[in-house]
Amino acid sequence: MTWSSGDGGNGPWGRSPGGGGRRGGRGGGGQPPPPDLEEMLRRSQDRFRRWMPGLRGGRGLILLLLVVIGIWLLTGFYRVEPDEQGVVLRWGEWTKTTQPGLNYHLPWPFETVIRPKVTKINRAEIGYRTLVDSQRGAYTRPVPDESLMLTGDENIIDVKFTVFWRIRDAGQFLFNIQAPERTVKDAAESAMREVIGKTRLQSALAEERLLLAQQTHELTQSILEYYGAGIEITQVEPQDIAPPEAVIASFRDVQAARADQERAKNEAEAYRNDIIPRARGAAERLVQEGTAYKEEVVAKAQGEAARFLSVYGEYAQNRDVVRRRMFLETMEEVLGGIDKIIIDSPAQGGSGVIPYLPLPELQRRQGTTGTQ
């Protein structure tokens, strides 16, 4: 059924009271007629039939429905970028986590996907906060409630450190914990307090800084694994490990005294390393000299005893000859090095003085003259 548009001005709402205008009296002789809805629908159907001339009635609707279903099913394909993970939700419940690449899930409204960034390195500051001011620039503000910790020898120490972390499993990260950053900070602070509680103050301030960071890293990661947080700790970096500011002056005095103690200890150790080897060398030399003297005396005594026994054997065989030889040898040793004058009893009316030519004296004089 179509509406007539003759001279009477009839329209879909009837005749206008003004004689052929639009409803409400707004029409006039120059106003166009209203759009014909049935005519527009008929033209759309004709275009669709020309586009698909072979389809009539129910088959066209079925094919159209299949096309719509196919397009709906294709909307389930999604792509996960290399720096992302796909978290698939079925009616709002986490079902699986997909890795980078082309993946598929049931189309909306059955399943949806969330693709958070997982390669970004996040940081958590414990014991301090980094602030930025337009006048001062970037500066740090201490947080004593987090930084003051008790060591194993019951001393207070101020520890500031930074924890770097990233998302390892996006599904666990989104649905197993409510406040990831707060969870990381609390776990890292708890781990550092446990490690500091087993460490002496001097060790924490000096040689065990890297060991503290490593132990805190491992303990924090184990806590997050227990929570199923889906977070990986990449690094624990100590920023400052020092005594509290209230006792820093006294602590520096103690450190200076310990440095003096260490220096004196090193000097004493150096003196010890110098004097002990020399004393040991002198003692070893004395021992060797005593051993040599002992061997010399024993050998000399043994030689003299052997000589005495040999002389005694000769003496036992011919006592007069040996006795005279021993007397002569003894006199030779006694008188050999002195000037001598030999006087014998007078013989044949002589004076008793025997002429003597002092050959040794003459030899000494000749040697002195030759030298001059």
PDB file of C-alpha atoms in Angstrom, residues 146-259:
ATOM      1  CA  GLU A 146      61.514   1.114  55.733  1.00  0.00           C
ATOM      2  CA  SER A 147      65.277   1.673  55.944  1.00  0.00           C
ATOM      3  CA  LEU A 148      66.075   1.194  59.666  1.00  0.00           C
ATOM      4  CA  MET A 149      66.866  -2.471  60.363  1.00  0.00           C
ATOM      5  CA  LEU A 150      68.378  -4.530  63.197  1.00  0.00           C
ATOM      6  CA  THR A 151      71.605  -6.458  62.542  1.00  0.00           C
ATOM      7  CA  GLY A 152      72.621  -9.812  63.954  1.00  0.00           C
ATOM      8  CA  ASP A 153      74.786  -8.195  66.669  1.00  0.00           C
ATOM      9  CA  GLU A 154      71.861  -5.968  67.792  1.00  0.00           C
ATOM     10  CA  ASN A 155      72.930  -2.766  66.057  1.00  0.00           C
ATOM     11  CA  ILE A 156      70.697  -0.475  63.993  1.00  0.00           C
ATOM     12  CA  ILE A 157      71.627   0.097  60.362  1.00  0.00           C
ATOM     13  CA  ASP A 158      70.125   2.268  57.638  1.00  0.00           C
ATOM     14  CA  VAL A 159      69.628   0.285  54.408  1.00  0.00           C
ATOM     15  CA  LYS A 160      68.371   1.787  51.146  1.00  0.00           C
ATOM     16  CA  PHE A 161      68.100  -0.397  48.057  1.00  0.00           C
ATOM     17  CA  THR A 162      66.252  -0.730  44.751  1.00  0.00           C
ATOM     18  CA  VAL A 163      64.498  -3.814  43.353  1.00  0.00           C
ATOM     19  CA  PHE A 164      64.079  -4.241  39.594  1.00  0.00           C
ATOM     20  CA  TRP A 165      61.354  -6.622  38.395  1.00  0.00           C
ATOM     21  CA  ARG A 166      59.260  -7.569  35.391  1.00  0.00           C
ATOM     22  CA  ILE A 167      56.135  -9.604  34.623  1.00  0.00           C
ATOM     23  CA  ARG A 168      56.902 -13.275  33.944  1.00  0.00           C
ATOM     24  CA  ASP A 169      53.349 -14.687  33.811  1.00  0.00           C
ATOM     25  CA  ALA A 170      50.692 -12.118  32.956  1.00  0.00           C
ATOM     26  CA  GLY A 171      47.808 -14.308  34.147  1.00  0.00           C
ATOM     27  CA  GLN A 172      49.240 -14.815  37.622  1.00  0.00           C
ATOM     28  CA  PHE A 173      50.240 -11.157  37.748  1.00  0.00           C
ATOM     29  CA  LEU A 174      46.712  -9.936  36.976  1.00  0.00           C
ATOM     30  CA  PHE A 175      44.617 -12.391  39.009  1.00  0.00           C
ATOM     31  CA  ASN A 176      46.718 -13.808  41.892  1.00  0.00           C
ATOM     32  CA  ILE A 177      47.720 -10.524  43.543  1.00  0.00           C
ATOM     33  CA  GLN A 178      45.869  -7.240  43.956  1.00  0.00           C
ATOM     34  CA  ALA A 179      48.694  -4.696  44.356  1.00  0.00           C
ATOM     35  CA  PRO A 180      51.803  -5.956  42.510  1.00  0.00           C
ATOM     36  CA  GLU A 181      54.080  -3.015  43.297  1.00  0.00           C
ATOM     37  CA  ARG A 182      53.187  -3.076  46.988  1.00  0.00           C
ATOM     38  CA  THR A 183      53.648  -6.832  47.070  1.00  0.00           C
ATOM     39  CA  VAL A 184      57.147  -6.555  45.568  1.00  0.00           C
ATOM     40  CA  LYS A 185      58.136  -3.815  48.028  1.00  0.00           C
ATOM     41  CA  ASP A 186      56.832  -5.701  51.071  1.00  0.00           C
ATOM     42  CA  ALA A 187      58.458  -8.976  49.994  1.00  0.00           C
ATOM     43  CA  ALA A 188      61.814  -7.302  49.279  1.00  0.00           C
ATOM     44  CA  GLU A 189      61.790  -5.349  52.558  1.00  0.00           C
ATOM     45  CA  SER A 190      60.936  -8.499  54.523  1.00  0.00           C
ATOM     46  CA  ALA A 191      63.705 -10.448  52.779  1.00  0.00           C
ATOM     47  CA  MET A 192      66.300  -7.721  53.432  1.00  0.00           C
ATOM     48  CA  ARG A 193      65.332  -7.523  57.114  1.00  0.00           C
ATOM     49  CA  GLU A 194      65.786 -11.281  57.441  1.00  0.00           C
ATOM     50  CA  VAL A 195      69.192 -11.192  55.750  1.00  0.00           C
ATOM     51  CA  ILE A 196      70.377  -8.176  57.787  1.00  0.00           C
ATOM     52  CA  GLY A 197      69.181  -9.898  60.967  1.00  0.00           C
ATOM     53  CA  LYS A 198      71.680 -12.692  60.301  1.00  0.00           C
ATOM     54  CA  THR A 199      74.618 -10.378  59.497  1.00  0.00           C
ATOM     55  CA  ARG A 200      76.970  -8.468  61.784  1.00  0.00           C
ATOM     56  CA  LEU A 201      77.154  -4.687  61.440  1.00  0.00           C
ATOM     57  CA  GLN A 202      80.783  -4.526  60.332  1.00  0.00           C
ATOM     58  CA  SER A 203      80.265  -7.204  57.708  1.00  0.00           C
ATOM     59  CA  ALA A 204      77.189  -5.456  56.309  1.00  0.00           C
ATOM     60  CA  LEU A 205      79.086  -2.169  56.022  1.00  0.00           C
ATOM     61  CA  ALA A 206      82.171  -3.629  54.383  1.00  0.00           C
ATOM     62  CA  GLU A 207      82.783  -6.860  52.563  1.00  0.00           C
ATOM     63  CA  GLU A 208      79.316  -8.472  52.421  1.00  0.00           C
ATOM     64  CA  ARG A 209      77.316  -5.842  50.477  1.00  0.00           C
ATOM     65  CA  LEU A 210      77.152  -7.932  47.296  1.00  0.00           C
ATOM     66  CA  LEU A 211      76.348 -11.049  49.302  1.00  0.00           C
ATOM     67  CA  LEU A 212      73.457  -9.206  50.996  1.00  0.00           C
ATOM     68  CA  ALA A 213      72.048  -8.210  47.596  1.00  0.00           C
ATOM     69  CA  GLN A 214      72.318 -11.764  46.266  1.00  0.00           C
ATOM     70  CA  GLN A 215      70.650 -13.335  49.299  1.00  0.00           C
ATOM     71  CA  THR A 216      67.860 -10.729  49.238  1.00  0.00           C
ATOM     72  CA  HIS A 217      67.321 -11.397  45.528  1.00  0.00           C
ATOM     73  CA  GLU A 218      66.939 -15.149  46.072  1.00  0.00           C
ATOM     74  CA  LEU A 219      64.705 -14.815  49.149  1.00  0.00           C
ATOM     75  CA  THR A 220      62.405 -12.230  47.505  1.00  0.00           C
ATOM     76  CA  GLN A 221      62.008 -14.429  44.430  1.00  0.00           C
ATOM     77  CA  SER A 222      61.108 -17.431  46.594  1.00  0.00           C
ATOM     78  CA  ILE A 223      58.444 -15.361  48.428  1.00  0.00           C
ATOM     79  CA  LEU A 224      56.874 -14.240  45.141  1.00  0.00           C
ATOM     80  CA  GLU A 225      56.958 -17.811  43.849  1.00  0.00           C
ATOM     81  CA  TYR A 226      55.078 -18.901  46.952  1.00  0.00           C
ATOM     82  CA  TYR A 227      52.455 -16.201  46.298  1.00  0.00           C
ATOM     83  CA  GLY A 228      52.174 -17.211  42.622  1.00  0.00           C
ATOM     84  CA  ALA A 229      52.650 -13.556  41.681  1.00  0.00           C
ATOM     85  CA  GLY A 230      54.016 -14.193  38.176  1.00  0.00           C
ATOM     86  CA  ILE A 231      56.845 -11.696  38.832  1.00  0.00           C
ATOM     87  CA  GLU A 232      60.569 -12.169  38.171  1.00  0.00           C
ATOM     88  CA  ILE A 233      63.139 -10.202  40.191  1.00  0.00           C
ATOM     89  CA  THR A 234      65.907  -9.177  37.793  1.00  0.00           C
ATOM     90  CA  GLN A 235      68.212  -7.309  40.189  1.00  0.00           C
ATOM     91  CA  VAL A 236      68.578  -6.063  43.767  1.00  0.00           C
ATOM     92  CA  GLU A 237      70.856  -3.025  43.908  1.00  0.00           C
ATOM     93  CA  PRO A 238      71.998  -1.586  47.288  1.00  0.00           C
ATOM     94  CA  GLN A 239      71.952   2.213  47.214  1.00  0.00           C
ATOM     95  CA  ASP A 240      73.284   3.081  50.666  1.00  0.00           C
ATOM     96  CA  ILE A 241      74.156   0.970  53.712  1.00  0.00           C
ATOM     97  CA  ALA A 242      75.236   3.142  56.633  1.00  0.00           C
ATOM     98  CA  PRO A 243      74.593   3.768  60.333  1.00  0.00           C
ATOM     99  CA  PRO A 244      71.639   5.994  61.270  1.00  0.00           C
ATOM    100  CA  GLU A 245      72.190   9.730  60.910  1.00  0.00           C
ATOM    101  CA  ALA A 246      71.797  10.282  64.674  1.00  0.00           C
ATOM    102  CA  VAL A 247      74.959   8.282  65.444  1.00  0.00           C
ATOM    103  CA  ILE A 248      76.943   8.856  62.265  1.00  0.00           C
ATOM    104  CA  ALA A 249      79.542  11.097  64.008  1.00  0.00           C
ATOM    105  CA  SER A 250      80.190   8.567  66.773  1.00  0.00           C
ATOM    106  CA  PHE A 251      80.296   5.802  64.252  1.00  0.00           C
ATOM    107  CA  ARG A 252      82.938   7.652  62.244  1.00  0.00           C
ATOM    108  CA  ASP A 253      85.044   7.973  65.391  1.00  0.00           C
ATOM    109  CA  VAL A 254      84.699   4.260  65.952  1.00  0.00           C
ATOM    110  CA  GLN A 255      85.661   3.621  62.344  1.00  0.00           C
ATOM    111  CA  ALA A 256      88.730   5.850  62.714  1.00  0.00           C
ATOM    112  CA  ALA A 257      89.745   3.983  65.868  1.00  0.00           C
ATOM    113  CA  ARG A 258      89.310   0.682  64.073  1.00  0.00           C
ATOM    114  CA  ALA A 259      91.386   1.983  61.188  1.00  0.00           C
TER     115      ALA A 259
END
